[in-house]
PDB file of C-alpha atoms in Angstrom:
ATOM      1  CA  UNK A1495     -14.654  10.157  26.345  1.00 43.00           C
ATOM      2  CA  UNK A1496     -17.810  10.217  24.207  1.00 45.00           C
ATOM      3  CA  UNK A1497     -18.266   8.759  20.730  1.00 46.00           C
ATOM      4  CA  UNK A1498     -21.204   9.086  18.323  1.00 48.00           C
ATOM      5  CA  UNK A1499     -23.638   6.215  18.120  1.00 48.00           C
ATOM      6  CA  UNK A1500     -23.288   4.620  14.644  1.00 47.00           C
ATOM      7  CA  UNK A1501     -27.061   4.145  14.362  1.00 46.00           C
ATOM      8  CA  UNK A1502     -27.905   7.843  14.693  1.00 48.00           C
ATOM      9  CA  UNK A1503     -27.122  10.936  12.736  1.00 45.00           C
ATOM     10  CA  UNK A1504     -25.427  13.753  14.704  1.00 44.00           C
ATOM     11  CA  UNK A1505     -28.560  15.922  14.719  1.00 43.00           C
ATOM     12  CA  UNK A1506     -30.676  13.008  15.898  1.00 44.00           C
ATOM     13  CA  UNK A1507     -28.262  12.393  18.766  1.00 43.00           C
ATOM     14  CA  UNK A1508     -28.556  15.992  19.943  1.00 41.00           C
ATOM     15  CA  UNK A1509     -32.338  15.943  19.687  1.00 41.00           C
ATOM     16  CA  UNK A1510     -32.533  12.724  21.730  1.00 43.00           C
ATOM     17  CA  UNK A1511     -30.285  14.124  24.441  1.00 38.00           C
ATOM     18  CA  UNK A1512     -32.308  17.316  24.677  1.00 41.00           C
ATOM     19  CA  UNK A1513     -35.576  15.398  24.614  1.00 41.00           C
ATOM     20  CA  UNK A1514     -34.472  12.986  27.334  1.00 42.00           C
ATOM     21  CA  UNK A1515     -36.685  14.640  29.951  1.00 46.00           C
ATOM     22  CA  UNK A1516     -39.792  14.017  27.815  1.00 57.00           C
ATOM     23  CA  UNK A1517     -39.256  10.243  27.518  1.00 62.00           C
ATOM     24  CA  UNK A1518     -41.534   7.956  29.509  1.00 63.00           C
ATOM     25  CA  UNK A1519     -40.024   5.690  32.184  1.00 67.00           C
ATOM     26  CA  UNK A1520     -40.650   2.716  29.876  1.00 62.00           C
ATOM     27  CA  UNK A1521     -38.756   4.379  27.010  1.00 64.00           C
ATOM     28  CA  UNK A1522     -35.898   5.222  29.328  1.00 66.00           C
ATOM     29  CA  UNK A1523     -35.757   1.605  30.532  1.00 66.00           C
ATOM     30  CA  UNK A1524     -35.740   0.268  26.955  1.00 62.00           C
ATOM     31  CA  UNK A1525     -32.955   2.681  26.048  1.00 65.00           C
ATOM     32  CA  UNK A1526     -30.914   1.643  29.079  1.00 70.00           C
ATOM     33  CA  UNK A1527     -31.401  -2.053  28.298  1.00 64.00           C
ATOM     34  CA  UNK A1528     -30.260  -1.419  24.724  1.00 60.00           C
ATOM     35  CA  UNK A1529     -27.090   0.284  25.929  1.00 62.00           C
ATOM     36  CA  UNK A1530     -26.381  -2.559  28.345  1.00 60.00           C
ATOM     37  CA  UNK A1531     -26.939  -5.123  25.585  1.00 55.00           C
ATOM     38  CA  UNK A1532     -24.584  -3.333  23.204  1.00 54.00           C
ATOM     39  CA  UNK A1533     -21.959  -3.108  25.927  1.00 56.00           C
ATOM     40  CA  UNK A1534     -22.266  -6.839  26.648  1.00 51.00           C
ATOM     41  CA  UNK A1535     -21.915  -7.685  22.965  1.00 49.00           C
ATOM     42  CA  UNK A1536     -18.852  -5.478  22.684  1.00 52.00           C
ATOM     43  CA  UNK A1537     -17.240  -6.997  25.772  1.00 51.00           C
ATOM     44  CA  UNK A1538     -17.882 -10.556  24.721  1.00 52.00           C
ATOM     45  CA  UNK A1539     -16.269 -10.678  21.315  1.00 56.00           C
ATOM     46  CA  UNK A1540     -15.870 -14.319  20.365  1.00 67.00           C
ATOM     47  CA  UNK A1541     -12.410 -15.719  21.047  1.00 72.00           C
ATOM     48  CA  UNK A1542     -12.645 -17.633  17.777  1.00 71.00           C
ATOM     49  CA  UNK A1543     -13.211 -14.378  15.881  1.00 77.00           C
ATOM     50  CA  UNK A1544     -10.184 -12.776  17.517  1.00 78.00           C
ATOM     51  CA  UNK A1545      -8.046 -15.798  16.638  1.00 80.00           C
ATOM     52  CA  UNK A1546      -9.295 -15.564  13.068  1.00 82.00           C
ATOM     53  CA  UNK A1547      -7.998 -11.990  12.936  1.00 82.00           C
ATOM     54  CA  UNK A1548      -4.605 -13.255  14.108  1.00 86.00           C
ATOM     55  CA  UNK A1549      -4.513 -15.892  11.362  1.00 87.00           C
ATOM     56  CA  UNK A1550      -5.538 -13.398   8.684  1.00 88.00           C
ATOM     57  CA  UNK A1551      -2.869 -10.965   9.889  1.00 89.00           C
ATOM     58  CA  UNK A1552      -0.191 -13.675   9.740  1.00 89.00           C
ATOM     59  CA  UNK A1553      -1.253 -14.607   6.222  1.00 90.00           C
ATOM     60  CA  UNK A1554      -1.172 -10.979   5.070  1.00 89.00           C
ATOM     61  CA  UNK A1555       2.293 -10.479   6.559  1.00 90.00           C
ATOM     62  CA  UNK A1556       3.560 -13.552   4.690  1.00 90.00           C
ATOM     63  CA  UNK A1557       2.008 -12.317   1.455  1.00 90.00           C
ATOM     64  CA  UNK A1558       3.601  -8.887   1.886  1.00 90.00           C
ATOM     65  CA  UNK A1559       6.994 -10.528   2.466  1.00 92.00           C
ATOM     66  CA  UNK A1560       6.670 -12.536  -0.767  1.00 92.00           C
ATOM     67  CA  UNK A1561       5.695  -9.434  -2.737  1.00 92.00           C
ATOM     68  CA  UNK A1562       8.667  -7.639  -1.193  1.00 93.00           C
ATOM     69  CA  UNK A1563      11.000 -10.344  -2.526  1.00 93.00           C
ATOM     70  CA  UNK A1564       9.449 -10.031  -5.991  1.00 93.00           C
ATOM     71  CA  UNK A1565      10.057  -6.299  -5.864  1.00 94.00           C
ATOM     72  CA  UNK A1566      13.703  -6.815  -4.903  1.00 94.00           C
ATOM     73  CA  UNK A1567      14.155  -9.182  -7.851  1.00 93.00           C
ATOM     74  CA  UNK A1568      12.796  -6.482 -10.159  1.00 92.00           C
ATOM     75  CA  UNK A1569      15.267  -3.944  -8.779  1.00 93.00           C
ATOM     76  CA  UNK A1570      18.127  -6.414  -9.279  1.00 92.00           C
ATOM     77  CA  UNK A1571      17.069  -6.952 -12.898  1.00 90.00           C
ATOM     78  CA  UNK A1572      16.915  -3.203 -13.338  1.00 90.00           C
ATOM     79  CA  UNK A1573      20.497  -2.945 -12.084  1.00 89.00           C
ATOM     80  CA  UNK A1574      21.666  -5.526 -14.640  1.00 88.00           C
ATOM     81  CA  UNK A1575      19.853  -3.802 -17.498  1.00 86.00           C
ATOM     82  CA  UNK A1576      21.357  -0.503 -16.441  1.00 86.00           C
ATOM     83  CA  UNK A1577      24.842  -1.987 -16.778  1.00 84.00           C
ATOM     84  CA  UNK A1578      24.067  -2.973 -20.381  1.00 81.00           C
ATOM     85  CA  UNK A1579      22.633   0.370 -21.417  1.00 82.00           C
ATOM     86  CA  UNK A1580      22.867   3.275 -18.980  1.00 84.00           C
ATOM     87  CA  UNK A1581      21.501   5.854 -21.387  1.00 83.00           C
ATOM     88  CA  UNK A1582      18.310   3.960 -22.176  1.00 84.00           C
ATOM     89  CA  UNK A1583      17.607   2.432 -18.744  1.00 89.00           C
ATOM     90  CA  UNK A1584      18.592   5.163 -16.278  1.00 90.00           C
ATOM     91  CA  UNK A1585      15.389   7.187 -16.708  1.00 92.00           C
ATOM     92  CA  UNK A1586      13.143   4.228 -15.845  1.00 93.00           C
ATOM     93  CA  UNK A1587      15.524   2.982 -13.171  1.00 93.00           C
ATOM     94  CA  UNK A1588      15.397   6.308 -11.315  1.00 94.00           C
ATOM     95  CA  UNK A1589      11.595   6.254 -11.375  1.00 95.00           C
ATOM     96  CA  UNK A1590      11.619   2.709 -10.005  1.00 94.00           C
ATOM     97  CA  UNK A1591      13.871   3.810  -7.133  1.00 95.00           C
ATOM     98  CA  UNK A1592      11.487   6.689  -6.432  1.00 96.00           C
ATOM     99  CA  UNK A1593       8.574   4.217  -6.251  1.00 96.00           C
ATOM    100  CA  UNK A1594      10.611   2.096  -3.844  1.00 96.00           C
ATOM    101  CA  UNK A1595      11.376   5.040  -1.558  1.00 96.00           C
ATOM    102  CA  UNK A1596       7.761   6.229  -1.459  1.00 96.00           C
ATOM    103  CA  UNK A1597       6.493   2.715  -0.740  1.00 96.00           C
ATOM    104  CA  UNK A1598       9.018   2.141   2.037  1.00 96.00           C
ATOM    105  CA  UNK A1599       8.045   5.419   3.684  1.00 96.00           C
ATOM    106  CA  UNK A1600       4.336   4.522   3.713  1.00 97.00           C
ATOM    107  CA  UNK A1601       4.945   0.952   4.901  1.00 96.00           C
ATOM    108  CA  UNK A1602       7.015   2.270   7.814  1.00 96.00           C
ATOM    109  CA  UNK A1603       4.269   4.771   8.712  1.00 97.00           C
ATOM    110  CA  UNK A1604       1.702   1.947   8.806  1.00 96.00           C
ATOM    111  CA  UNK A1605       4.020  -0.235  10.890  1.00 95.00           C
ATOM    112  CA  UNK A1606       4.588   2.566  13.407  1.00 95.00           C
ATOM    113  CA  UNK A1607       0.841   3.089  13.611  1.00 95.00           C
ATOM    114  CA  UNK A1608       0.284  -0.587  14.458  1.00 95.00           C
ATOM    115  CA  UNK A1609       2.923  -0.369  17.173  1.00 94.00           C
ATOM    116  CA  UNK A1610       1.288   2.759  18.585  1.00 95.00           C
ATOM    117  CA  UNK A1611      -2.106   1.050  18.806  1.00 94.00           C
ATOM    118  CA  UNK A1612      -0.601  -1.989  20.543  1.00 94.00           C
ATOM    119  CA  UNK A1613       1.477   0.178  22.891  1.00 93.00           C
ATOM    120  CA  UNK A1614      -1.499   2.299  23.977  1.00 93.00           C
ATOM    121  CA  UNK A1615      -3.888  -0.653  24.265  1.00 92.00           C
ATOM    122  CA  UNK A1616      -1.547  -2.926  26.215  1.00 92.00           C
ATOM    123  CA  UNK A1617       0.049  -0.130  28.224  1.00 91.00           C
ATOM    124  CA  UNK A1618       3.578  -1.205  27.307  1.00 89.00           C
ATOM    125  CA  UNK A1619       6.673   0.660  26.171  1.00 90.00           C
ATOM    126  CA  UNK A1620       7.496   1.327  22.539  1.00 87.00           C
ATOM    127  CA  UNK A1621      10.359  -1.181  22.744  1.00 89.00           C
ATOM    128  CA  UNK A1622       8.015  -3.977  23.868  1.00 90.00           C
ATOM    129  CA  UNK A1623       5.318  -3.038  21.352  1.00 87.00           C
ATOM    130  CA  UNK A1624       7.971  -3.207  18.633  1.00 86.00           C
ATOM    131  CA  UNK A1625       8.453  -6.931  19.234  1.00 86.00           C
ATOM    132  CA  UNK A1626       4.949  -7.892  20.424  1.00 86.00           C
ATOM    133  CA  UNK A1627       3.093  -9.983  17.869  1.00 87.00           C
ATOM    134  CA  UNK A1628      -0.676  -9.739  17.582  1.00 87.00           C
ATOM    135  CA  UNK A1629      -1.177 -13.310  18.800  1.00 85.00           C
ATOM    136  CA  UNK A1630       0.499 -12.388  22.103  1.00 86.00           C
ATOM    137  CA  UNK A1631      -1.574  -9.247  22.708  1.00 87.00           C
ATOM    138  CA  UNK A1632      -3.987  -9.666  25.617  1.00 89.00           C
ATOM    139  CA  UNK A1633      -6.483  -6.914  24.778  1.00 90.00           C
ATOM    140  CA  UNK A1634      -7.263  -7.804  21.182  1.00 88.00           C
ATOM    141  CA  UNK A1635     -10.957  -7.026  21.753  1.00 88.00           C
ATOM    142  CA  UNK A1636     -10.340  -3.473  23.002  1.00 90.00           C
ATOM    143  CA  UNK A1637     -11.812  -0.828  20.695  1.00 88.00           C
ATOM    144  CA  UNK A1638     -11.575   2.309  22.843  1.00 92.00           C
ATOM    145  CA  UNK A1639      -7.919   3.010  22.032  1.00 92.00           C
ATOM    146  CA  UNK A1640      -8.399   2.393  18.312  1.00 92.00           C
ATOM    147  CA  UNK A1641     -11.345   4.772  18.187  1.00 93.00           C
ATOM    148  CA  UNK A1642      -9.516   7.379  20.284  1.00 94.00           C
ATOM    149  CA  UNK A1643      -6.337   7.349  18.162  1.00 93.00           C
ATOM    150  CA  UNK A1644      -7.802   6.818  14.711  1.00 94.00           C
ATOM    151  CA  UNK A1645     -11.094   8.771  15.011  1.00 93.00           C
ATOM    152  CA  UNK A1646     -10.657  11.115  17.968  1.00 91.00           C
ATOM    153  CA  UNK A1647     -13.418  13.467  19.139  1.00 89.00           C
ATOM    154  CA  UNK A1648     -15.009  13.705  15.711  1.00 87.00           C
ATOM    155  CA  UNK A1649     -17.942  12.312  13.786  1.00 87.00           C
ATOM    156  CA  UNK A1650     -16.029  11.742  10.567  1.00 88.00           C
ATOM    157  CA  UNK A1651     -12.548  10.718  11.726  1.00 86.00           C
ATOM    158  CA  UNK A1652     -11.062  14.137  10.956  1.00 89.00           C
ATOM    159  CA  UNK A1653      -9.768  14.530  14.530  1.00 90.00           C
ATOM    160  CA  UNK A1654      -7.838  11.249  14.413  1.00 92.00           C
ATOM    161  CA  UNK A1655      -4.858   9.820  12.561  1.00 94.00           C
ATOM    162  CA  UNK A1656      -7.149   8.041  10.092  1.00 94.00           C
ATOM    163  CA  UNK A1657      -7.584  11.283   8.129  1.00 94.00           C
ATOM    164  CA  UNK A1658      -3.813  11.769   7.891  1.00 95.00           C
ATOM    165  CA  UNK A1659      -3.465   8.133   6.846  1.00 95.00           C
ATOM    166  CA  UNK A1660      -6.049   8.512   4.110  1.00 95.00           C
ATOM    167  CA  UNK A1661      -4.332  11.622   2.746  1.00 95.00           C
ATOM    168  CA  UNK A1662      -0.963   9.835   2.710  1.00 96.00           C
ATOM    169  CA  UNK A1663      -2.386   6.850   0.826  1.00 96.00           C
ATOM    170  CA  UNK A1664      -4.190   8.991  -1.752  1.00 95.00           C
ATOM    171  CA  UNK A1665      -1.091  11.143  -2.298  1.00 96.00           C
ATOM    172  CA  UNK A1666       1.045   7.993  -2.638  1.00 96.00           C
ATOM    173  CA  UNK A1667      -1.345   6.554  -5.203  1.00 95.00           C
ATOM    174  CA  UNK A1668      -1.347   9.737  -7.288  1.00 94.00           C
ATOM    175  CA  UNK A1669       2.451  10.018  -7.160  1.00 95.00           C
ATOM    176  CA  UNK A1670       2.901   6.412  -8.300  1.00 94.00           C
ATOM    177  CA  UNK A1671       0.673   6.917 -11.321  1.00 94.00           C
ATOM    178  CA  UNK A1672       2.721   9.954 -12.359  1.00 94.00           C
ATOM    179  CA  UNK A1673       5.868   7.800 -12.517  1.00 95.00           C
ATOM    180  CA  UNK A1674       4.475   5.888 -15.497  1.00 93.00           C
ATOM    181  CA  UNK A1675       4.528   7.090 -19.093  1.00 90.00           C
ATOM    182  CA  UNK A1676       1.208   8.702 -19.930  1.00 89.00           C
ATOM    183  CA  UNK A1677       0.151   5.874 -22.244  1.00 88.00           C
ATOM    184  CA  UNK A1678       0.468   3.307 -19.410  1.00 88.00           C
ATOM    185  CA  UNK A1679      -1.325   5.180 -16.622  1.00 89.00           C
ATOM    186  CA  UNK A1680      -4.865   4.156 -17.514  1.00 88.00           C
ATOM    187  CA  UNK A1681      -4.034   0.441 -17.590  1.00 88.00           C
ATOM    188  CA  UNK A1682      -2.209   0.495 -14.250  1.00 88.00           C
ATOM    189  CA  UNK A1683      -4.093  -1.449 -11.584  1.00 88.00           C
ATOM    190  CA  UNK A1684      -2.605  -0.333  -8.277  1.00 88.00           C
ATOM    191  CA  UNK A1685      -5.716  -0.551  -6.065  1.00 87.00           C
ATOM    192  CA  UNK A1686      -5.688   1.457  -2.835  1.00 90.00           C
ATOM    193  CA  UNK A1687      -9.141   2.888  -3.504  1.00 89.00           C
ATOM    194  CA  UNK A1688     -10.474   3.959  -0.101  1.00 89.00           C
ATOM    195  CA  UNK A1689     -14.249   3.749  -0.074  1.00 88.00           C
ATOM    196  CA  UNK A1690     -16.795   4.114   2.690  1.00 85.00           C
ATOM    197  CA  UNK A1691     -19.918   2.045   3.241  1.00 85.00           C
ATOM    198  CA  UNK A1692     -23.585   2.363   4.076  1.00 82.00           C
ATOM    199  CA  UNK A1693     -24.733   0.777   7.332  1.00 79.00           C
ATOM    200  CA  UNK A1694     -28.117   0.907   9.003  1.00 78.00           C
ATOM    201  CA  UNK A1695     -29.246   3.586   6.581  1.00 80.00           C
ATOM    202  CA  UNK A1696     -26.244   5.829   7.282  1.00 82.00           C
ATOM    203  CA  UNK A1697     -23.283   6.636   5.058  1.00 86.00           C
ATOM    204  CA  UNK A1698     -19.837   6.137   6.608  1.00 86.00           C
ATOM    205  CA  UNK A1699     -16.642   7.457   5.069  1.00 91.00           C
ATOM    206  CA  UNK A1700     -13.567   5.235   4.859  1.00 93.00           C
ATOM    207  CA  UNK A1701     -12.170   6.457   8.162  1.00 92.00           C
ATOM    208  CA  UNK A1702     -15.319   5.698  10.173  1.00 92.00           C
ATOM    209  CA  UNK A1703     -16.048   2.457   8.353  1.00 90.00           C
ATOM    210  CA  UNK A1704     -12.518   1.154   8.933  1.00 91.00           C
ATOM    211  CA  UNK A1705     -11.619   2.323  12.437  1.00 92.00           C
ATOM    212  CA  UNK A1706     -14.670   3.523  14.370  1.00 91.00           C
ATOM    213  CA  UNK A1707     -15.514   1.137  17.232  1.00 89.00           C
ATOM    214  CA  UNK A1708     -13.066  -1.360  15.709  1.00 90.00           C
ATOM    215  CA  UNK A1709     -11.242  -3.834  17.926  1.00 91.00           C
ATOM    216  CA  UNK A1710      -7.465  -3.708  18.097  1.00 91.00           C
ATOM    217  CA  UNK A1711      -7.215  -7.057  16.293  1.00 91.00           C
ATOM    218  CA  UNK A1712      -9.330  -5.844  13.375  1.00 91.00           C
ATOM    219  CA  UNK A1713      -7.488  -2.507  13.196  1.00 93.00           C
ATOM    220  CA  UNK A1714      -4.093  -4.213  13.017  1.00 94.00           C
ATOM    221  CA  UNK A1715      -5.373  -6.501  10.246  1.00 92.00           C
ATOM    222  CA  UNK A1716      -6.656  -3.482   8.311  1.00 93.00           C
ATOM    223  CA  UNK A1717      -3.277  -1.784   8.584  1.00 95.00           C
ATOM    224  CA  UNK A1718      -1.391  -4.938   7.582  1.00 94.00           C
ATOM    225  CA  UNK A1719      -3.666  -5.276   4.560  1.00 93.00           C
ATOM    226  CA  UNK A1720      -2.790  -1.710   3.575  1.00 94.00           C
ATOM    227  CA  UNK A1721       0.907  -2.569   3.821  1.00 95.00           C
ATOM    228  CA  UNK A1722       0.311  -5.524   1.530  1.00 93.00           C
ATOM    229  CA  UNK A1723      -1.636  -3.324  -0.900  1.00 94.00           C
ATOM    230  CA  UNK A1724       1.215  -0.797  -0.948  1.00 95.00           C
ATOM    231  CA  UNK A1725       3.758  -3.481  -1.865  1.00 95.00           C
ATOM    232  CA  UNK A1726       1.445  -4.792  -4.591  1.00 94.00           C
ATOM    233  CA  UNK A1727       1.054  -1.262  -5.969  1.00 95.00           C
ATOM    234  CA  UNK A1728       4.830  -0.873  -5.938  1.00 96.00           C
ATOM    235  CA  UNK A1729       5.219  -4.120  -7.894  1.00 95.00           C
ATOM    236  CA  UNK A1730       2.629  -3.034 -10.466  1.00 94.00           C
ATOM    237  CA  UNK A1731       4.406   0.268 -11.132  1.00 95.00           C
ATOM    238  CA  UNK A1732       7.965  -1.087 -11.138  1.00 95.00           C
ATOM    239  CA  UNK A1733       7.065  -4.016 -13.402  1.00 93.00           C
ATOM    240  CA  UNK A1734       5.490  -1.619 -15.908  1.00 93.00           C
ATOM    241  CA  UNK A1735       8.596   0.559 -15.798  1.00 93.00           C
ATOM    242  CA  UNK A1736      10.792  -2.494 -16.266  1.00 92.00           C
ATOM    243  CA  UNK A1737       8.786  -3.555 -19.318  1.00 89.00           C
ATOM    244  CA  UNK A1738      10.159  -0.463 -21.034  1.00 86.00           C
ATOM    245  CA  UNK A1739      13.661  -1.954 -21.010  1.00 82.00           C
ATOM    246  CA  UNK A1740      14.926  -5.367 -22.081  1.00 60.00           C
ATOM    247  CA  UNK A1741      16.298  -7.431 -19.225  1.00 44.00           C
ATOM    248  CA  UNK A1742      18.135 -10.063 -21.297  1.00 45.00           C
ATOM    249  CA  UNK A1743      18.958  -8.816 -24.799  1.00 53.00           C
ATOM    250  CA  UNK A1744      20.816  -5.651 -25.565  1.00 55.00           C
ATOM    251  CA  UNK A1745      18.359  -3.396 -27.426  1.00 59.00           C
ATOM    252  CA  UNK A1746      19.472  -2.390 -30.944  1.00 68.00           C
ATOM    253  CA  UNK A1747      18.550   0.922 -32.498  1.00 71.00           C
ATOM    254  CA  UNK A1748      20.506   0.868 -35.788  1.00 80.00           C
ATOM    255  CA  UNK A1749      20.783  -1.501 -38.796  1.00 83.00           C
ATOM    256  CA  UNK A1750      23.528  -0.925 -41.400  1.00 82.00           C
ATOM    257  CA  UNK A1751      25.302  -2.907 -44.165  1.00 86.00           C
ATOM    258  CA  UNK A1752      28.819  -4.136 -43.338  1.00 83.00           C
ATOM    259  CA  UNK A1753      31.619  -5.611 -45.453  1.00 82.00           C
ATOM    260  CA  UNK A1754      34.227  -7.846 -43.827  1.00 82.00           C
ATOM    261  CA  UNK A1755      37.123  -9.059 -45.994  1.00 79.00           C
ATOM    262  CA  UNK A1756      39.680 -11.698 -44.901  1.00 77.00           C
ATOM    263  CA  UNK A1757      42.526  -9.308 -45.756  1.00 78.00           C
ATOM    264  CA  UNK A1758      42.904  -5.580 -46.114  1.00 75.00           C
ATOM    265  CA  UNK A1759      44.676  -5.840 -49.470  1.00 77.00           C
ATOM    266  CA  UNK A1760      44.286  -7.655 -52.845  1.00 79.00           C
ATOM    267  CA  UNK A1761      47.223  -8.863 -55.023  1.00 79.00           C
ATOM    268  CA  UNK A1762      47.180  -8.403 -58.787  1.00 83.00           C
ATOM    269  CA  UNK A1763      45.272 -11.233 -60.459  1.00 78.00           C
ATOM    270  CA  UNK A1764      43.611 -12.519 -57.258  1.00 80.00           C
ATOM    271  CA  UNK A1765      39.849 -12.648 -56.736  1.00 83.00           C
ATOM    272  CA  UNK A1766      38.401 -10.294 -54.118  1.00 80.00           C
ATOM    273  CA  UNK A1767      36.435 -12.064 -51.376  1.00 84.00           C
ATOM    274  CA  UNK A1768      34.381 -10.505 -48.599  1.00 82.00           C
ATOM    275  CA  UNK A1769      31.314 -11.152 -46.417  1.00 85.00           C
ATOM    276  CA  UNK A1770      28.531  -8.625 -46.934  1.00 87.00           C
ATOM    277  CA  UNK A1771      25.733  -8.550 -44.332  1.00 77.00           C
ATOM    278  CA  UNK A1772      23.376  -6.358 -42.325  1.00 80.00           C
ATOM    279  CA  UNK A1773      24.549  -5.544 -38.797  1.00 79.00           C
ATOM    280  CA  UNK A1774      22.378  -4.415 -35.864  1.00 76.00           C
ATOM    281  CA  UNK A1775      23.993  -2.386 -33.142  1.00 71.00           C
ATOM    282  CA  UNK A1776      23.272   0.106 -30.352  1.00 72.00           C
ATOM    283  CA  UNK A1777      24.534   3.684 -30.635  1.00 72.00           C
ATOM    284  CA  UNK A1778      23.976   4.433 -26.949  1.00 68.00           C
ATOM    285  CA  UNK A1779      25.959   1.457 -25.675  1.00 64.00           C
ATOM    286  CA  UNK A1780      29.572   2.248 -24.840  1.00 67.00           C
ATOM    287  CA  UNK A1781      31.343  -1.132 -24.779  1.00 66.00           C
ATOM    288  CA  UNK A1782      34.510  -1.855 -22.834  1.00 67.00           C
ATOM    289  CA  UNK A1783      37.089  -3.724 -24.903  1.00 73.00           C
ATOM    290  CA  UNK A1784      40.165  -5.396 -23.379  1.00 73.00           C
TER     291      UNK A1784
END
């Protein structure tokens, strides 16, 4: 399997291959030594660096779990508010549930992708990969499988799953924004902006910058970070939706004068007594009285 050299543009690669017969023996030797050096560097990834990836991944997983709990608390509060005022809350509640479903779907896709990378790299079954933690993976420094699955036989990642992943994330981000009222969309900070980078004078898109020639350990960390970002985006949207309803107090939409007298009748010669006050109440709330 052949992959493009990150330090050359595609046209330059083709020209070099075609011009190989014109190179001097010294140039050929220098080129061979360079390839050997790059291979040695790739094969000797520091163990400390790989362990750092494991620690970062563990931290990101813990952070995602905490954000998940915060999201569940928001949904529980939504349920309580809905019991108080179904008419007012249901619209925002349904949008919150939609955000939850979309987020869960993307998180599962990312989790399955991590399992696929581990399964292919380690050569184990899907059942084993499902329970295999990154710290117990033997081939954390392998980058061939990551490049093959995520980039494929392409120079921009379009032949790999990374393109599909990018499209899913961008579609998810756009759909989340649409769940908010128009006046709140501009202030929403949901992240998930997928940007490329410039390296060695070349521009890389997000797919190539994130997954090309990337070790398994780094790829898993990148995917776990995306899961964390998805949960944070979910929290941002749901919290903004929840701000449209009152979690504790019953919202009032009407104020009217009321007169409450101690009796419904007045005897001849008696003084009339009554309490006169302004009352606030909710027309959409249908109370249950027992």
